[in-house]
Tab-separated table of C-alpha atoms and ligand atoms in Angstrom:
chain	number	residue	atom	x	y	z
M	8	UNK	CA	-2.843	-81.949	-172.053
M	9	UNK	CA	-2.823	-85.668	-171.649
M	10	UNK	CA	-0.422	-87.340	-168.901
M	11	UNK	CA	-0.153	-90.282	-171.094
M	12	UNK	CA	-0.249	-90.988	-174.756
M	13	UNK	CA	-0.797	-94.288	-176.720
M	14	UNK	CA	1.950	-94.959	-179.201
M	15	UNK	CA	1.530	-98.005	-181.242
M	16	UNK	CA	0.664	-100.615	-178.760
M	17	UNK	CA	2.739	-98.844	-175.929
M	18	UNK	CA	0.906	-96.828	-173.254
M	19	UNK	CA	3.506	-93.941	-172.375
M	20	UNK	CA	3.449	-91.791	-169.304
M	21	UNK	CA	5.809	-89.051	-168.192
M	22	UNK	CA	8.448	-89.358	-165.452
M	23	UNK	CA	10.967	-87.137	-164.159
M	24	UNK	CA	14.318	-87.592	-165.890
M	25	UNK	CA	16.141	-87.653	-162.494
M	26	UNK	CA	13.865	-91.066	-161.546
M	27	UNK	CA	15.127	-93.477	-164.460
M	28	UNK	CA	18.816	-95.046	-164.752
M	29	UNK	CA	21.299	-93.315	-166.747
M	30	UNK	CA	21.813	-96.468	-168.696
M	31	UNK	CA	18.491	-96.115	-170.112
M	32	UNK	CA	19.122	-92.657	-171.305
M	33	UNK	CA	22.449	-93.716	-172.871
M	34	UNK	CA	20.317	-96.313	-174.757
M	35	UNK	CA	18.132	-93.924	-176.189
M	36	UNK	CA	20.680	-91.314	-177.302
M	37	UNK	CA	22.673	-94.248	-178.862
M	38	UNK	CA	19.636	-95.477	-180.564
M	39	UNK	CA	19.554	-92.218	-182.611
M	40	UNK	CA	23.292	-92.200	-183.220
M	41	UNK	CA	23.962	-89.450	-180.619
M	42	UNK	CA	27.675	-89.474	-178.971
M	43	UNK	CA	26.637	-88.774	-175.401
M	44	UNK	CA	28.350	-90.901	-172.816
M	45	UNK	CA	26.793	-91.783	-169.542
M	46	UNK	CA	29.196	-89.003	-167.907
M	47	UNK	CA	27.586	-86.484	-170.428
M	48	UNK	CA	24.001	-87.678	-169.561
M	49	UNK	CA	25.121	-87.405	-165.939
M	50	UNK	CA	26.190	-83.983	-166.292
M	51	UNK	CA	23.311	-82.425	-168.397
M	52	UNK	CA	20.786	-84.089	-165.896
M	53	UNK	CA	22.533	-82.288	-163.053
M	54	UNK	CA	22.667	-79.021	-164.862
M	55	UNK	CA	19.017	-79.111	-166.130
M	56	UNK	CA	15.406	-80.478	-165.833
M	57	UNK	CA	13.695	-83.024	-167.815
M	58	UNK	CA	11.059	-85.491	-168.658
M	59	UNK	CA	11.066	-88.957	-170.091
M	60	UNK	CA	8.326	-90.953	-171.679
M	61	UNK	CA	8.268	-94.626	-169.975
M	62	UNK	CA	6.015	-97.571	-170.736
M	63	UNK	CA	4.418	-99.739	-167.866
M	64	UNK	CA	7.464	-101.638	-167.186
M	65	UNK	CA	9.661	-98.593	-167.032
M	66	UNK	CA	11.259	-98.986	-170.537
M	67	UNK	CA	12.230	-95.331	-171.795
M	68	UNK	CA	10.749	-94.261	-175.087
M	69	UNK	CA	11.553	-90.529	-175.307
M	70	UNK	CA	13.342	-87.663	-173.269
M	71	UNK	CA	13.285	-83.802	-173.561
M	72	UNK	CA	15.229	-81.572	-171.186
M	73	UNK	CA	15.338	-78.095	-170.421
M	74	UNK	CA	18.125	-75.606	-169.166
M	75	UNK	CA	17.158	-72.282	-167.244
M	76	UNK	CA	19.936	-69.706	-167.980
M	77	UNK	CA	19.050	-66.625	-166.037
M	78	UNK	CA	15.636	-65.463	-164.698
M	79	UNK	CA	13.655	-65.537	-167.951
M	80	UNK	CA	15.464	-67.774	-170.442
M	81	UNK	CA	16.024	-71.417	-171.260
M	82	UNK	CA	17.596	-73.647	-173.803
M	83	UNK	CA	15.991	-76.891	-174.671
M	84	UNK	CA	17.841	-80.063	-175.645
M	85	UNK	CA	18.060	-83.893	-175.473
M	86	UNK	CA	14.607	-84.060	-177.496
M	87	UNK	CA	14.612	-87.818	-178.528
M	88	UNK	CA	12.213	-90.402	-179.355
M	89	UNK	CA	13.013	-93.963	-179.976
M	90	UNK	CA	13.110	-94.991	-183.560
M	91	UNK	CA	10.737	-97.546	-183.365
M	92	UNK	CA	7.968	-94.895	-181.960
M	93	UNK	CA	8.881	-91.791	-183.961
M	94	UNK	CA	6.285	-90.048	-186.288
M	95	UNK	CA	3.422	-91.396	-183.671
M	96	UNK	CA	3.044	-88.040	-181.704
M	97	UNK	CA	5.467	-88.743	-178.857
M	98	UNK	CA	7.837	-86.083	-179.757
M	99	UNK	CA	4.953	-83.379	-179.810
M	100	UNK	CA	3.685	-84.682	-176.682
M	101	UNK	CA	6.933	-84.358	-174.774
M	102	UNK	CA	7.527	-80.895	-176.385
M	103	UNK	CA	4.053	-79.620	-175.325
M	104	UNK	CA	4.931	-80.648	-171.603
M	105	UNK	CA	8.030	-78.951	-171.644
M	106	UNK	CA	6.751	-75.691	-173.321
M	107	UNK	CA	3.982	-75.549	-170.422
M	108	UNK	CA	6.740	-75.943	-167.840
M	109	UNK	CA	8.710	-73.313	-169.169
M	110	UNK	CA	5.929	-71.070	-169.530
M	111	UNK	CA	7.639	-67.790	-168.456
M	112	UNK	CA	10.866	-68.225	-170.111
M	113	UNK	CA	12.140	-67.346	-173.454
M	114	UNK	CA	13.200	-70.387	-175.364
M	115	UNK	CA	16.014	-71.409	-177.524
M	116	UNK	CA	17.323	-74.630	-179.100
M	117	UNK	CA	19.225	-76.229	-181.799
M	118	UNK	CA	17.265	-78.171	-183.930
M	119	UNK	CA	18.307	-81.293	-186.031
M	120	UNK	CA	16.782	-81.379	-189.625
M	121	UNK	CA	14.496	-84.165	-188.390
M	122	UNK	CA	12.884	-81.935	-185.830
M	123	UNK	CA	12.556	-78.649	-187.619
M	124	UNK	CA	9.116	-78.879	-188.854
M	125	UNK	CA	8.116	-79.965	-185.019
M	126	UNK	CA	9.360	-76.981	-183.829
M	127	UNK	CA	8.211	-74.460	-186.495
M	128	UNK	CA	4.657	-75.936	-185.547
M	129	UNK	CA	5.124	-75.376	-181.987
M	130	UNK	CA	5.897	-71.433	-182.607
M	131	UNK	CA	9.765	-71.502	-182.683
M	132	UNK	CA	11.318	-69.296	-185.289
M	133	UNK	CA	14.424	-70.027	-187.227
M	134	UNK	CA	17.569	-67.517	-186.322
M	135	UNK	CA	20.769	-68.989	-187.555
M	136	UNK	CA	22.654	-72.119	-188.637
M	137	UNK	CA	25.084	-73.699	-186.324
M	138	UNK	CA	27.869	-75.487	-187.715
M	139	UNK	CA	29.443	-78.517	-186.072
M	140	UNK	CA	33.512	-78.615	-186.784
M	141	UNK	CA	35.165	-81.723	-185.825
M	142	UNK	CA	38.450	-83.225	-186.595
M	143	UNK	CA	41.866	-84.582	-185.399
M	144	UNK	CA	43.762	-81.243	-184.215
M	145	UNK	CA	47.088	-80.548	-186.272
M	146	UNK	CA	48.854	-77.647	-187.864
M	147	UNK	CA	50.973	-75.153	-186.144
M	148	UNK	CA	49.754	-72.871	-183.246
M	149	UNK	CA	48.667	-69.513	-184.030
M	150	UNK	CA	51.344	-66.860	-182.928
M	151	UNK	CA	50.090	-64.909	-179.689
M	152	UNK	CA	49.042	-61.273	-180.139
M	153	UNK	CA	51.622	-59.115	-178.679
M	154	UNK	CA	49.127	-56.756	-177.034
M	155	UNK	CA	46.956	-59.460	-175.089
M	156	UNK	CA	47.673	-62.131	-172.623
M	157	UNK	CA	46.549	-65.569	-172.386
M	158	UNK	CA	46.297	-67.973	-169.358
M	159	UNK	CA	44.477	-70.499	-167.502
M	160	UNK	CA	41.735	-69.409	-165.138
M	161	UNK	CA	41.220	-71.258	-162.095
M	162	UNK	CA	37.578	-72.373	-161.359
M	163	UNK	CA	37.181	-70.252	-158.401
M	164	UNK	CA	38.220	-67.111	-160.356
M	165	UNK	CA	35.174	-67.612	-162.746
M	166	UNK	CA	33.667	-64.406	-161.589
M	167	UNK	CA	36.004	-62.432	-163.882
M	168	UNK	CA	34.200	-64.013	-167.238
M	169	UNK	CA	30.660	-63.523	-166.364
M	170	UNK	CA	30.380	-59.904	-167.096
M	171	UNK	CA	32.015	-60.548	-170.381
M	172	UNK	CA	29.978	-63.561	-171.272
M	173	UNK	CA	26.499	-61.827	-170.030
M	174	UNK	CA	27.324	-59.177	-173.047
M	175	UNK	CA	27.890	-61.926	-175.300
M	176	UNK	CA	25.216	-64.597	-174.817
M	177	UNK	CA	22.483	-61.848	-173.481
M	178	UNK	CA	21.348	-63.862	-170.564
M	179	UNK	CA	23.059	-64.518	-167.164
M	180	UNK	CA	24.181	-68.004	-167.353
M	181	UNK	CA	26.727	-67.916	-164.495
M	182	UNK	CA	25.110	-71.030	-162.822
M	183	UNK	CA	25.807	-73.223	-165.955
M	184	UNK	CA	29.155	-71.754	-166.589
M	185	UNK	CA	30.087	-72.381	-162.805
M	186	UNK	CA	29.002	-76.187	-163.168
M	187	UNK	CA	30.928	-76.179	-166.839
M	188	UNK	CA	34.038	-74.878	-165.007
M	189	UNK	CA	34.208	-77.749	-162.699
M	190	UNK	CA	34.757	-80.298	-165.376
M	191	UNK	CA	36.622	-77.854	-168.278
M	192	UNK	CA	39.737	-76.278	-168.490
M	193	UNK	CA	39.125	-72.406	-168.958
M	194	UNK	CA	41.377	-70.062	-170.911
M	195	UNK	CA	40.988	-66.241	-170.501
M	196	UNK	CA	42.149	-63.613	-172.791
M	197	UNK	CA	43.205	-60.336	-171.248
M	198	UNK	CA	44.089	-56.981	-172.695
M	199	UNK	CA	45.097	-54.064	-170.495
M	200	UNK	CA	44.345	-56.143	-167.517
M	201	UNK	CA	40.668	-56.719	-168.549
M	202	UNK	CA	38.922	-59.693	-169.549
M	203	UNK	CA	37.984	-59.495	-173.362
M	204	UNK	CA	37.352	-63.296	-173.893
M	205	UNK	CA	37.459	-66.749	-172.684
M	206	UNK	CA	36.980	-70.291	-173.722
M	207	UNK	CA	36.419	-73.630	-171.894
M	208	UNK	CA	37.411	-77.138	-173.151
M	209	UNK	CA	36.035	-80.443	-171.770
M	210	UNK	CA	35.682	-84.081	-172.587
M	211	UNK	CA	32.291	-84.844	-174.201
M	212	UNK	CA	31.184	-87.892	-176.432
M	213	UNK	CA	34.498	-89.341	-176.987
M	214	UNK	CA	36.423	-86.088	-177.943
M	215	UNK	CA	37.283	-82.611	-176.553
M	216	UNK	CA	34.494	-79.724	-177.121
M	217	UNK	CA	35.828	-76.246	-177.027
M	218	UNK	CA	33.037	-73.840	-176.088
M	219	UNK	CA	31.805	-71.751	-174.895
M	220	UNK	CA	34.350	-69.351	-176.828
M	221	UNK	CA	33.567	-65.617	-176.300
M	222	UNK	CA	35.496	-62.959	-177.889
M	223	UNK	CA	35.605	-59.571	-179.184
M	224	UNK	CA	36.453	-60.588	-182.554
M	225	UNK	CA	37.741	-63.320	-184.959
M	226	UNK	CA	41.272	-62.745	-184.021
M	227	UNK	CA	40.699	-63.054	-180.195
M	228	UNK	CA	38.517	-65.944	-181.123
M	229	UNK	CA	41.493	-67.936	-182.916
M	230	UNK	CA	43.772	-66.984	-180.055
M	231	UNK	CA	41.729	-68.518	-177.477
M	232	UNK	CA	40.907	-71.580	-179.726
M	233	UNK	CA	44.786	-72.076	-180.393
M	234	UNK	CA	45.441	-72.078	-176.856
M	235	UNK	CA	43.311	-75.118	-176.600
M	236	UNK	CA	44.697	-76.861	-179.643
M	237	UNK	CA	48.160	-76.478	-178.466
M	238	UNK	CA	47.237	-79.025	-175.747
M	239	UNK	CA	45.010	-81.100	-178.089
M	240	UNK	CA	47.512	-81.880	-180.864
M	241	UNK	CA	46.739	-85.337	-182.390
M	242	UNK	CA	43.375	-85.583	-180.506
M	243	UNK	CA	39.823	-85.411	-181.764
M	244	UNK	CA	38.165	-81.978	-180.960
M	245	UNK	CA	34.867	-80.436	-181.753
M	246	UNK	CA	33.618	-76.663	-181.872
M	247	UNK	CA	30.123	-75.700	-182.721
M	248	UNK	CA	29.842	-72.353	-184.035
M	249	UNK	CA	27.506	-69.977	-185.918
M	250	UNK	CA	30.245	-68.394	-187.977
M	251	UNK	CA	29.489	-69.366	-191.522
M	252	UNK	CA	32.585	-68.051	-193.227
M	253	UNK	CA	35.664	-65.748	-192.130
M	254	UNK	CA	39.080	-65.937	-190.583
M	255	UNK	CA	37.792	-68.028	-187.422
M	256	UNK	CA	36.216	-70.759	-189.706
M	257	UNK	CA	39.291	-70.777	-191.876
M	258	UNK	CA	41.525	-71.260	-188.808
M	259	UNK	CA	39.473	-74.276	-187.803
M	260	UNK	CA	40.033	-75.776	-191.252
M	261	UNK	CA	43.709	-74.993	-191.187
M	262	UNK	CA	43.894	-76.810	-187.577
M	263	UNK	CA	42.017	-80.103	-189.155
M	264	UNK	CA	38.634	-79.554	-188.234
M	265	UNK	CA	36.080	-79.769	-190.916
M	266	UNK	CA	32.032	-79.067	-190.807
M	267	UNK	CA	30.359	-82.595	-190.216
M	268	UNK	CA	26.765	-81.380	-189.402
M	269	UNK	CA	24.876	-78.537	-189.165
M	270	UNK	CA	21.718	-77.696	-186.918
M	271	UNK	CA	19.101	-74.627	-186.951
M	272	UNK	CA	19.081	-72.192	-183.977
M	273	UNK	CA	15.536	-71.389	-183.072
M	274	UNK	CA	13.721	-69.355	-180.646
M	275	UNK	CA	10.302	-68.653	-179.007
M	276	UNK	CA	9.610	-65.380	-177.106
M	277	UNK	CA	12.172	-62.697	-177.464
M	278	UNK	CA	14.939	-63.033	-180.169
M	279	UNK	CA	17.883	-64.841	-179.102
M	280	UNK	CA	20.697	-63.930	-181.047
M	281	UNK	CA	21.599	-60.112	-180.937
M	282	UNK	CA	25.018	-59.321	-182.224
M	283	UNK	CA	26.179	-55.796	-181.381
M	284	UNK	CA	29.217	-54.392	-182.978
M	285	UNK	CA	32.366	-54.194	-180.682
M	286	UNK	CA	30.821	-56.279	-177.909
M	287	UNK	CA	31.729	-59.691	-177.377
M	288	UNK	CA	30.162	-62.687	-179.224
M	289	UNK	CA	29.802	-66.280	-178.813
M	290	UNK	CA	32.058	-67.752	-181.382
M	291	UNK	CA	31.735	-71.294	-179.835
M	292	UNK	CA	28.616	-73.080	-178.326
M	293	UNK	CA	28.707	-74.672	-175.006
M	294	UNK	CA	26.905	-77.386	-176.529
M	295	UNK	CA	23.785	-77.946	-178.777
M	296	UNK	CA	21.696	-78.229	-175.476
M	297	UNK	CA	23.065	-75.382	-173.748
M	298	UNK	CA	23.724	-72.994	-176.958
O	12	LIG	C1	12.768	-85.287	-184.113
O	12	LIG	C2	12.041	-86.099	-183.001
O	12	LIG	C3	12.272	-85.846	-181.721
O	12	LIG	C4	10.555	-86.125	-183.372
O	12	LIG	O1	9.975	-87.220	-182.403
O	12	LIG	P1	8.347	-87.950	-183.163
O	12	LIG	O2	8.154	-88.636	-181.933
O	12	LIG	O3	8.922	-88.678	-184.246
O	12	LIG	O4	7.788	-86.531	-183.365
O	12	LIG	P2	5.937	-86.666	-183.585
O	12	LIG	O5	5.775	-88.028	-184.172
O	12	LIG	O6	5.342	-85.906	-182.418
O	12	LIG	O7	5.886	-85.814	-184.681
O	12	LIG	C5	5.919	-84.303	-184.650
O	12	LIG	C6	6.127	-83.640	-186.049
O	12	LIG	O8	7.384	-83.994	-186.682
O	12	LIG	C7	7.452	-84.036	-188.276
O	12	LIG	N1	7.819	-85.652	-188.457
O	12	LIG	C8	7.783	-86.545	-187.649
O	12	LIG	N2	7.974	-87.488	-188.267
O	12	LIG	C9	8.205	-87.165	-189.416
O	12	LIG	C10	8.549	-87.832	-190.508
O	12	LIG	N3	8.935	-89.140	-190.815
O	12	LIG	N4	8.540	-87.082	-191.884
O	12	LIG	C11	8.280	-86.031	-191.896
O	12	LIG	N5	7.838	-85.218	-190.591
O	12	LIG	C12	7.853	-85.943	-189.497
O	12	LIG	C13	5.804	-83.912	-188.410
O	12	LIG	O9	5.932	-82.502	-188.813
O	12	LIG	C14	4.971	-83.944	-187.043
O	12	LIG	O10	3.858	-83.107	-187.239
O	12	LIG	P3	2.491	-83.572	-186.829
O	12	LIG	O11	2.260	-83.866	-185.470
O	12	LIG	O12	1.945	-82.466	-187.493
O	12	LIG	O13	2.500	-84.780	-187.734
O	12	LIG	C15	12.335	-87.806	-183.501
O	12	LIG	O14	12.315	-87.898	-184.833
O	12	LIG	C16	14.092	-88.117	-182.986
O	12	LIG	O15	14.267	-88.397	-182.106
O	12	LIG	N6	14.847	-87.881	-183.879
O	12	LIG	C17	16.153	-88.002	-183.576
O	12	LIG	C18	16.871	-87.252	-182.788
O	12	LIG	C19	16.776	-85.636	-182.938
O	12	LIG	O16	16.767	-85.325	-184.235
O	12	LIG	N7	16.101	-84.879	-182.007
O	12	LIG	C20	15.927	-83.450	-182.160
O	12	LIG	C21	16.830	-82.682	-181.500
O	12	LIG	S1	16.679	-81.180	-181.603
């Protein structure tokens, strides 16, 4: 694989994403209309690995990141090329390098429409659609379930949710969850003293993202989302879910959130999404890059 690529008149080389100024990464995502703040880039850069395409004077023309989650899995995200160099081969060049560096891992990502053909041609297969629900939180909180207890979970007690999350997500993402919990408020749902679900909320892109949301049923996912909505009345919130229909998505609409965008969950290697009846499920994504 080439370590440099010529795109129009630019000779681009690869650099580690940690070596470039955050403002340049922020400029790149802003140029393609993405909402990431400097703080979001900073967080993602600390949690994962990445490369950037830079020219001879250090200007950033592209990025791609990967996030190891457990021993044999990684999610891919922040794949961007600057609008003036798109459709010239830089996106494929960056992705080839990411795949090479993740060689022993099963991979998943949430693709925009613009990137779908690229990922298909790299051997990814389509598994599901992800719906981005966004809006100003309104409406009455959902009445709490009589047989379950909801409460905030201190970040240092996160171990309680790991086992539940692993059954839903399919991989051990405890490191990512621990880092998320440092910037999130976590709500846990217990039934008979056992953790049966949890949901985190954190600032992202100028609003509040609620995710991950992990629960046994739509009803429990509603309880968890509702707990966070009570704190967010009148504020902008976002939930990314792969639920296309059903009580959970109806509840989001009742609370003022509507579908604004979709993305396509794809995987390479072992199939990523394996829903098992009566087991917990991921109702809300941690984020597009983290799944
Ligand atoms: C998606 C994106 C990263 C692709 O980067 P790129 O530099 O344009 O990609 P490449 O030039 O390497 O093209 C790769 C493939 O994408 C497809 N493609 C790229 N531009 C295209 C266009 N204008 N029309 C149709 N297909 C196109 C082609 O299938 C191409 O395959 P080819 O190599 O056989 O020609 C870039 O368009 C982008 O940053 N978009 C905005 C952010 C985004 O959506 N990121 C993806 C997140 S999952």
